[in-house]
Short mmCIF file of C-alpha atoms and ligand atoms in Angstrom, two decimals:
data_model
loop_
_atom_site.label_atom_id
_atom_site.label_comp_id
_atom_site.label_asym_id
_atom_site.label_seq_id
_atom_site.Cartn_x
_atom_site.Cartn_y
_atom_site.Cartn_z
CA MET A 1 59.10 4.84 -39.17
CA LEU A 2 62.35 3.26 -40.37
CA ARG A 3 63.42 0.06 -38.71
CA THR A 4 67.01 -0.64 -37.86
CA SER A 5 67.57 -4.19 -39.08
CA ARG A 6 69.94 -4.53 -42.00
CA PHE A 7 67.38 -6.49 -43.97
CA CYS A 8 64.73 -3.84 -43.41
CA ASN A 9 66.93 -0.94 -44.35
CA ARG A 10 67.75 -2.60 -47.60
CA LEU A 11 64.10 -3.12 -48.31
CA VAL A 12 63.26 0.42 -47.30
CA THR A 13 65.86 1.88 -49.62
CA GLY A 14 64.94 -0.48 -52.49
CA ALA A 15 63.65 1.98 -55.08
CA ARG A 16 60.80 -0.19 -56.29
CA LEU A 17 59.48 -0.80 -52.81
CA THR A 18 59.13 2.81 -51.63
CA PHE A 19 55.84 3.08 -49.77
CA LEU A 20 53.48 5.68 -51.19
CA PRO A 21 50.79 6.80 -48.74
CA LEU A 22 47.28 6.90 -50.17
CA THR A 23 45.68 10.31 -50.45
CA VAL A 24 42.78 10.68 -48.06
CA GLN A 25 40.08 12.96 -49.40
CA ALA A 26 37.83 14.97 -47.18
CA SER A 27 34.23 13.79 -47.47
CA ARG A 28 30.95 15.40 -46.56
CA THR A 29 28.61 13.33 -44.45
CA VAL A 30 25.07 13.19 -45.85
CA ILE A 31 23.60 10.48 -43.64
CA GLU A 32 24.40 10.13 -39.97
CA ILE A 33 22.95 7.32 -37.92
CA ARG A 34 23.63 7.84 -34.24
CA GLY A 35 23.02 5.25 -31.56
CA VAL A 36 19.98 3.88 -33.37
CA GLY A 37 17.97 1.06 -31.83
CA LYS A 38 14.71 -0.54 -32.87
CA THR A 39 12.42 -2.66 -30.75
CA TYR A 40 9.44 -4.37 -32.36
CA HIS A 41 6.55 -5.21 -30.06
CA THR A 42 4.99 -8.48 -31.14
CA PRO A 43 2.29 -10.67 -29.58
CA THR A 44 5.07 -12.90 -28.25
CA GLY A 45 6.94 -9.99 -26.66
CA ALA A 46 9.47 -7.29 -27.49
CA PHE A 47 12.15 -8.00 -30.10
CA GLN A 48 15.23 -5.86 -30.46
CA ALA A 49 16.02 -5.72 -34.18
CA LEU A 50 18.73 -3.01 -33.97
CA ARG A 51 20.93 -1.87 -31.12
CA GLY A 52 23.35 1.05 -30.89
CA VAL A 53 23.98 1.43 -34.61
CA ASP A 54 26.30 4.28 -35.62
CA LEU A 55 27.07 4.98 -39.29
CA GLU A 56 28.21 7.93 -41.35
CA ILE A 57 27.68 7.91 -45.09
CA ALA A 58 29.47 10.43 -47.30
CA LYS A 59 28.07 12.40 -50.23
CA GLY A 60 28.39 10.56 -53.52
CA GLU A 61 29.53 7.22 -52.15
CA ILE A 62 27.95 3.83 -52.63
CA PHE A 63 27.58 2.39 -49.16
CA GLY A 64 26.72 -1.28 -48.75
CA ILE A 65 25.11 -2.89 -45.70
CA ILE A 66 25.44 -6.65 -45.67
CA GLY A 67 24.29 -9.33 -43.28
CA ARG A 68 22.33 -12.51 -43.00
CA SER A 69 18.58 -12.66 -43.22
CA GLY A 70 17.09 -11.13 -40.07
CA ALA A 71 20.22 -9.12 -39.22
CA GLY A 72 18.24 -5.86 -39.34
CA LYS A 73 19.37 -4.50 -42.74
CA SER A 74 15.95 -3.62 -44.05
CA THR A 75 14.90 -2.01 -40.76
CA LEU A 76 18.06 0.11 -40.78
CA LEU A 77 17.75 1.14 -44.44
CA ARG A 78 14.12 2.15 -44.03
CA MET A 79 15.02 4.48 -41.19
CA ILE A 80 16.78 6.76 -43.67
CA ASN A 81 13.44 7.67 -45.29
CA LEU A 82 11.40 6.96 -42.15
CA LEU A 83 9.51 3.97 -43.49
CA GLU A 84 10.62 2.75 -40.05
CA ARG A 85 11.16 5.01 -37.06
CA PRO A 86 13.96 4.35 -34.58
CA SER A 87 13.00 3.49 -31.00
CA THR A 88 16.20 5.15 -29.77
CA GLY A 89 18.88 7.32 -31.36
CA ARG A 90 18.77 9.87 -34.18
CA VAL A 91 18.94 9.84 -37.97
CA LEU A 92 20.31 12.93 -39.74
CA VAL A 93 19.92 13.43 -43.48
CA GLU A 94 21.94 16.27 -45.04
CA GLY A 95 22.44 17.73 -41.58
CA THR A 96 18.78 17.71 -40.59
CA ASP A 97 17.49 15.48 -37.82
CA VAL A 98 14.65 13.63 -39.54
CA THR A 99 13.76 11.26 -36.71
CA ASP A 100 10.48 12.96 -35.78
CA LEU A 101 9.39 14.37 -39.13
CA ASP A 102 5.84 13.94 -40.33
CA GLY A 103 3.30 15.55 -42.67
CA GLU A 104 4.66 17.87 -45.34
CA LEU A 105 8.25 17.71 -44.04
CA LEU A 106 8.25 13.91 -44.21
CA ARG A 107 6.91 14.06 -47.77
CA ARG A 108 9.75 16.42 -48.71
CA LEU A 109 12.30 14.11 -47.10
CA ARG A 110 11.02 11.26 -49.26
CA GLN A 111 11.51 13.38 -52.37
CA ARG A 112 15.17 13.75 -51.43
CA VAL A 113 15.54 10.05 -50.60
CA GLY A 114 14.35 7.65 -53.32
CA ILE A 115 13.98 3.91 -52.76
CA ILE A 116 13.85 0.76 -54.89
CA PHE A 117 12.68 -2.65 -53.73
CA GLN A 118 13.44 -6.32 -54.31
CA HIS A 119 10.05 -6.95 -55.92
CA PHE A 120 9.95 -3.57 -57.70
CA ASN A 121 6.53 -2.55 -56.18
CA LEU A 122 5.16 -1.24 -59.49
CA LEU A 123 1.49 -0.70 -60.25
CA ASN A 124 0.73 -3.42 -62.79
CA SER A 125 -2.43 -1.69 -63.99
CA LYS A 126 -0.48 1.41 -65.05
CA THR A 127 1.93 1.79 -67.96
CA VAL A 128 5.63 2.22 -67.44
CA GLN A 129 5.41 5.97 -67.99
CA GLU A 130 2.48 6.32 -65.59
CA ASN A 131 4.43 4.45 -62.92
CA VAL A 132 7.33 6.88 -63.34
CA ARG A 133 4.96 9.87 -63.34
CA LEU A 134 3.33 8.86 -60.06
CA PRO A 135 5.84 10.50 -57.66
CA LEU A 136 5.74 13.66 -59.79
CA ARG A 137 1.97 13.80 -59.43
CA VAL A 138 2.23 13.27 -55.67
CA ALA A 139 4.82 16.05 -55.40
CA GLY A 140 2.52 18.31 -57.47
CA GLU A 141 5.33 20.65 -58.42
CA LEU A 142 5.41 20.22 -62.21
CA GLU A 143 2.78 20.94 -64.85
CA ARG A 144 1.87 18.10 -67.18
CA PRO A 145 4.28 19.03 -70.06
CA ALA A 146 7.19 19.30 -67.61
CA GLN A 147 6.16 15.94 -66.11
CA ASP A 148 6.19 14.41 -69.60
CA ARG A 149 9.70 15.71 -70.20
CA ARG A 150 10.94 14.42 -66.85
CA VAL A 151 9.38 10.97 -67.41
CA ALA A 152 10.97 10.74 -70.88
CA GLU A 153 14.33 11.83 -69.44
CA MET A 154 14.17 9.19 -66.70
CA LEU A 155 13.19 6.41 -69.11
CA GLU A 156 16.05 7.43 -71.38
CA LEU A 157 18.44 7.33 -68.41
CA VAL A 158 17.52 3.74 -67.55
CA GLY A 159 17.40 2.60 -71.19
CA LEU A 160 13.63 2.03 -71.40
CA ALA A 161 12.48 4.82 -73.71
CA ARG A 162 10.93 2.37 -76.16
CA HIS A 163 8.91 0.62 -73.42
CA ALA A 164 7.09 3.74 -72.18
CA VAL A 165 3.58 2.55 -73.00
CA LYS A 166 4.02 -1.08 -72.02
CA TYR A 167 2.72 -2.51 -68.77
CA PRO A 168 5.07 -3.90 -66.08
CA LEU A 169 3.94 -7.49 -66.65
CA GLN A 170 5.10 -7.23 -70.28
CA LEU A 171 8.66 -6.57 -69.09
CA SER A 172 11.47 -8.78 -67.78
CA GLY A 173 12.56 -8.59 -64.13
CA GLY A 174 15.57 -6.44 -64.98
CA GLU A 175 13.41 -4.05 -67.02
CA ARG A 176 10.92 -3.79 -64.17
CA GLN A 177 13.72 -2.85 -61.80
CA ARG A 178 14.80 -0.19 -64.31
CA VAL A 179 11.28 1.23 -64.10
CA GLY A 180 11.66 1.18 -60.30
CA ILE A 181 14.90 3.13 -60.61
CA ALA A 182 13.35 5.67 -63.03
CA ARG A 183 10.44 6.16 -60.63
CA ALA A 184 12.76 6.54 -57.63
CA LEU A 185 14.81 9.18 -59.46
CA ALA A 186 11.90 11.15 -60.91
CA ASN A 187 11.87 13.80 -58.19
CA GLY A 188 15.64 14.30 -58.38
CA PRO A 189 16.61 12.76 -55.01
CA HIS A 190 20.08 13.21 -53.57
CA ILE A 191 20.05 9.73 -52.05
CA LEU A 192 18.89 6.38 -53.43
CA LEU A 193 18.13 3.48 -51.08
CA CYS A 194 18.24 -0.02 -52.59
CA ASP A 195 16.40 -2.68 -50.58
CA GLU A 196 17.82 -6.00 -51.91
CA ALA A 197 17.28 -4.50 -55.37
CA THR A 198 18.94 -7.36 -57.26
CA SER A 199 17.96 -10.33 -55.08
CA ALA A 200 15.11 -11.39 -57.37
CA LEU A 201 17.26 -11.20 -60.52
CA ASP A 202 19.51 -13.70 -62.29
CA PRO A 203 23.28 -13.08 -62.13
CA GLU A 204 23.53 -11.48 -65.58
CA THR A 205 20.62 -9.11 -64.98
CA THR A 206 22.04 -8.36 -61.52
CA GLN A 207 25.27 -7.21 -63.15
CA SER A 208 23.43 -4.97 -65.62
CA ILE A 209 21.41 -3.32 -62.82
CA LEU A 210 24.58 -2.85 -60.74
CA GLN A 211 26.28 -1.24 -63.74
CA LEU A 212 23.30 1.10 -64.09
CA LEU A 213 23.58 2.03 -60.39
CA LEU A 214 27.28 2.79 -60.89
CA GLN A 215 26.48 4.98 -63.90
CA ILE A 216 23.82 7.01 -62.12
CA ASN A 217 26.01 7.31 -59.03
CA GLN A 218 28.66 8.93 -61.21
CA ARG A 219 26.46 10.92 -63.58
CA LEU A 220 24.13 12.35 -60.95
CA ALA A 221 26.58 12.41 -57.98
CA LEU A 222 23.92 10.40 -56.20
CA THR A 223 24.63 8.84 -52.80
CA ILE A 224 23.51 5.20 -52.86
CA VAL A 225 22.87 3.03 -49.82
CA LEU A 226 22.20 -0.59 -50.61
CA ILE A 227 21.45 -3.62 -48.51
CA THR A 228 22.25 -7.12 -49.67
CA HIS A 229 23.12 -10.57 -48.41
CA GLY A 230 25.62 -11.10 -51.25
CA MET A 231 29.27 -10.06 -51.06
CA ASP A 232 29.47 -10.13 -54.85
CA VAL A 233 27.06 -7.16 -54.96
CA ILE A 234 29.24 -5.27 -52.47
CA ARG A 235 32.36 -6.15 -54.42
CA ALA A 236 30.85 -4.94 -57.72
CA VAL A 237 29.73 -1.48 -56.65
CA ALA A 238 30.30 -0.42 -53.04
CA ASP A 239 32.96 2.01 -51.84
CA ARG A 240 32.44 1.21 -48.17
CA VAL A 241 30.58 -1.52 -46.35
CA ALA A 242 29.11 -2.21 -42.93
CA ILE A 243 28.49 -5.77 -41.76
CA LEU A 244 25.38 -6.12 -39.65
CA ASP A 245 24.79 -9.08 -37.39
CA HIS A 246 21.95 -9.50 -34.89
CA GLY A 247 21.17 -5.80 -35.06
CA THR A 248 24.74 -4.55 -34.51
CA VAL A 249 27.46 -3.30 -36.86
CA VAL A 250 30.28 -5.80 -36.30
CA GLU A 251 32.70 -4.36 -38.84
CA SER A 252 32.83 -1.51 -41.34
CA GLY A 253 35.30 0.20 -43.63
CA LYS A 254 36.46 0.57 -47.20
CA VAL A 255 35.48 -2.47 -49.22
CA VAL A 256 39.05 -3.19 -50.27
CA GLU A 257 40.23 -3.17 -46.65
CA VAL A 258 37.37 -5.26 -45.31
CA PHE A 259 37.81 -7.80 -48.12
CA LEU A 260 41.55 -8.07 -47.64
CA ASN A 261 41.56 -8.07 -43.85
CA PRO A 262 38.21 -9.23 -42.51
CA ARG A 263 38.38 -9.07 -38.73
CA ASN A 264 35.02 -10.43 -37.72
CA SER A 265 33.98 -14.07 -38.02
CA VAL A 266 30.67 -13.09 -39.65
CA THR A 267 32.54 -11.13 -42.34
CA ARG A 268 34.87 -14.05 -42.95
CA ALA A 269 31.94 -16.44 -43.23
CA LEU A 270 30.11 -14.17 -45.70
CA LEU A 271 33.27 -13.88 -47.80
CA ALA A 272 33.81 -17.63 -47.74
CA GLU A 273 30.20 -18.30 -48.76
CA SER A 274 30.61 -16.05 -51.79
CA GLY A 275 33.78 -17.91 -52.73
CA ILE A 276 35.76 -14.69 -52.25
CA GLU A 277 37.85 -15.95 -49.36
CA SER A 278 38.95 -19.55 -49.70
CA GLU A 279 41.92 -20.41 -47.60
CA ALA A 280 44.64 -22.82 -48.67
CA GLU A 281 45.10 -25.83 -46.45
CA VAL A 282 47.69 -24.45 -44.08
CA THR A 283 46.95 -26.16 -40.83
CA THR A 284 49.56 -28.89 -41.07
CA ASP A 285 52.88 -27.83 -39.65
CA ALA A 286 55.67 -29.19 -41.83
CA GLY A 287 57.78 -29.25 -38.64
CA ASP A 288 60.82 -27.86 -40.44
CA GLY A 289 60.54 -24.22 -39.29
CA SER A 290 58.91 -23.04 -42.50
CA GLN A 291 56.20 -20.41 -42.00
CA VAL A 292 52.96 -19.75 -43.81
CA LEU A 293 52.08 -16.07 -44.08
CA ARG A 294 49.18 -14.24 -45.59
CA ILE A 295 50.18 -10.86 -46.99
CA THR A 296 47.75 -8.26 -48.27
CA TYR A 297 48.28 -4.92 -49.94
CA HIS A 298 46.39 -2.50 -52.13
CA GLY A 299 46.81 0.74 -54.01
CA PRO A 300 50.19 1.64 -55.55
CA LEU A 301 51.88 -1.23 -53.69
CA ALA A 302 49.85 -3.74 -55.68
CA GLU A 303 51.43 -2.58 -58.92
CA ARG A 304 54.97 -3.39 -57.83
CA PRO A 305 56.80 -6.71 -58.11
CA LEU A 306 56.67 -7.15 -54.34
CA LEU A 307 57.36 -10.85 -54.08
CA THR A 308 60.30 -10.76 -56.47
CA ALA A 309 61.80 -7.84 -54.57
CA MET A 310 61.17 -9.50 -51.18
CA SER A 311 62.88 -12.62 -52.43
CA ARG A 312 65.84 -10.80 -53.90
CA GLU A 313 66.35 -8.56 -50.89
CA SER A 314 65.95 -11.26 -48.27
CA GLY A 315 67.67 -14.06 -50.13
CA LEU A 316 64.63 -16.23 -49.31
CA ASP A 317 62.50 -18.13 -51.80
CA PHE A 318 58.77 -18.14 -51.21
CA ALA A 319 56.26 -20.69 -52.43
CA ILE A 320 52.88 -19.22 -53.35
CA LEU A 321 50.13 -21.40 -51.84
CA GLN A 322 47.26 -19.15 -52.85
CA ALA A 323 46.96 -15.88 -54.70
CA SER A 324 44.16 -13.49 -55.32
CA VAL A 325 44.86 -10.31 -57.23
CA GLY A 326 42.54 -7.91 -58.96
CA ARG A 327 40.82 -4.57 -58.68
CA LEU A 328 38.00 -3.39 -56.46
CA LYS A 329 36.37 -0.29 -57.94
CA GLY A 330 39.62 0.47 -59.72
CA VAL A 331 41.87 -0.06 -56.67
CA PRO A 332 44.43 -2.82 -57.34
CA TYR A 333 44.87 -5.32 -54.54
CA GLY A 334 46.75 -8.50 -53.78
CA ARG A 335 46.23 -11.19 -51.22
CA LEU A 336 48.86 -13.92 -51.15
CA THR A 337 49.37 -16.94 -48.95
CA ILE A 338 53.08 -17.75 -49.09
CA LYS A 339 55.34 -20.34 -47.50
CA THR A 340 58.83 -19.40 -46.39
CA PRO A 341 61.81 -21.75 -46.28
CA PRO A 342 62.78 -22.92 -42.74
CA LEU A 343 63.50 -19.81 -40.64
CA GLU A 344 64.92 -19.13 -37.21
CA GLN A 345 62.74 -16.92 -34.98
CA ASP A 346 64.89 -13.83 -35.62
CA GLY A 347 64.72 -14.45 -39.37
CA LEU A 348 60.95 -14.44 -39.17
CA GLN A 349 60.96 -11.26 -37.09
CA ARG A 350 63.18 -9.51 -39.63
CA LEU A 351 60.87 -10.54 -42.44
CA LEU A 352 57.77 -9.28 -40.59
CA GLN A 353 59.47 -5.99 -39.74
CA ALA A 354 60.39 -5.53 -43.38
CA LEU A 355 56.77 -6.09 -44.40
CA ASP A 356 55.65 -3.58 -41.76
CA ALA A 357 58.09 -1.03 -43.10
CA GLN A 358 56.52 -1.31 -46.53
CA GLY A 359 52.94 -1.06 -45.29
CA ILE A 360 52.26 -4.67 -46.31
CA ARG A 361 49.82 -6.28 -43.91
CA HIS A 362 50.66 -9.77 -42.78
CA GLU A 363 49.34 -12.57 -40.66
CA VAL A 364 51.32 -15.64 -39.67
CA LEU A 365 49.00 -18.55 -40.38
CA ARG A 366 51.41 -21.23 -39.23
P1 ADP B 401 17.00 -8.21 -42.76
O1 ADP B 401 16.63 -7.11 -43.69
O2 ADP B 401 18.43 -8.19 -42.36
O3 ADP B 401 16.58 -9.57 -43.22
P2 ADP B 401 14.91 -7.09 -41.07
O4 ADP B 401 15.30 -5.68 -40.79
O5 ADP B 401 13.88 -7.32 -42.12
O6 ADP B 401 16.23 -7.95 -41.37
O7 ADP B 401 14.40 -7.76 -39.74
C1 ADP B 401 15.18 -7.81 -38.57
C2 ADP B 401 14.42 -8.57 -37.52
O8 ADP B 401 13.30 -7.81 -37.11
C3 ADP B 401 13.89 -9.92 -38.02
O9 ADP B 401 14.00 -10.86 -36.98
C4 ADP B 401 12.44 -9.61 -38.32
O10 ADP B 401 11.64 -10.77 -38.14
C5 ADP B 401 12.10 -8.56 -37.30
N1 ADP B 401 11.06 -7.64 -37.80
C6 ADP B 401 11.16 -6.88 -38.92
N2 ADP B 401 10.03 -6.14 -39.07
C7 ADP B 401 9.22 -6.45 -38.04
C8 ADP B 401 7.92 -6.02 -37.63
N3 ADP B 401 7.25 -5.09 -38.34
N4 ADP B 401 7.40 -6.56 -36.52
C9 ADP B 401 8.09 -7.45 -35.80
N5 ADP B 401 9.33 -7.91 -36.11
C10 ADP B 401 9.87 -7.42 -37.21
#
């Protein structure tokens, strides 16, 4: 919608500021969590770990679930392969309601949904290749030579071909998690669940495992659902994220949008703890009518000289108090805290309308 103010029209017609809408691609839902609740019955009484959780996860995306310890992340993740059963609600995987599966059907579900764990859960008495072979033996669908080929292929994929006959305890933490990934992928699942898969690893190893997850997501078109308490993990790999707090989803959306415009206090706190959101000191009012604004934008807008154009078109000079620019999974973004010169109320309104017209989100901080 075009606004009528002179200032806005000039901005709207400014060639370099033309707003380009992002293309929205249709996605196919592979995991649907509908109204899921979980109550644990303990000696001290009933405890509600999840309540009314709704999520839809699309084919091929990396979906992150983040929250503090005890938020219910692990319980929720494990419902996708029925390591936990919901007390209420339904879980659908690739269109099939899996909530009540058992026996052979449950075993087949687990072949389609692989899982890796924080502490790898390998059998230390078996070699690397025997660990990876295990799910193939359980499935019983391949003869031994075909199993050998699949094991070799999986070890190649995770970069461990030369460690095939070693034992887990002879490997580093990162290598053990690679074995975990090879084992989880052996039966060709469509979905991979990651239960705090990098929490036991140092930062460098974490990055190498996250890069591996990105590669297999792209090469195998695998849907990945990961839980973590670290925003840096979400930032490195996830397309979308849900924030879980006390058993409820308090916020969800595309990572770039949630990072740029966190709405919930828990999200803001998690971002601040990871050093991703650190606000400039803006609480003191200079008393001269100057305003402090936070503006955020992403996509094509982030590749334009927005501030220069805003300044030229409005005749106002802005001081940058804080700036964060970069890319999240290839999407450029900017988040700026700027101070205006002293403005009358209508001057501020014109500025905000101009930002609206360009699709630049804004918040008046002072
Ligand atoms: P997170 O993964 O976010 O740390 P969990 O899903 O592991 O959270 O746990 C959520 C809550 O449910 C915690 O308070 C935990 O103590 C409780 N809980 C988890 N599993 C059980 C269980 N088997 N019996 C009783 N309480 C449990």
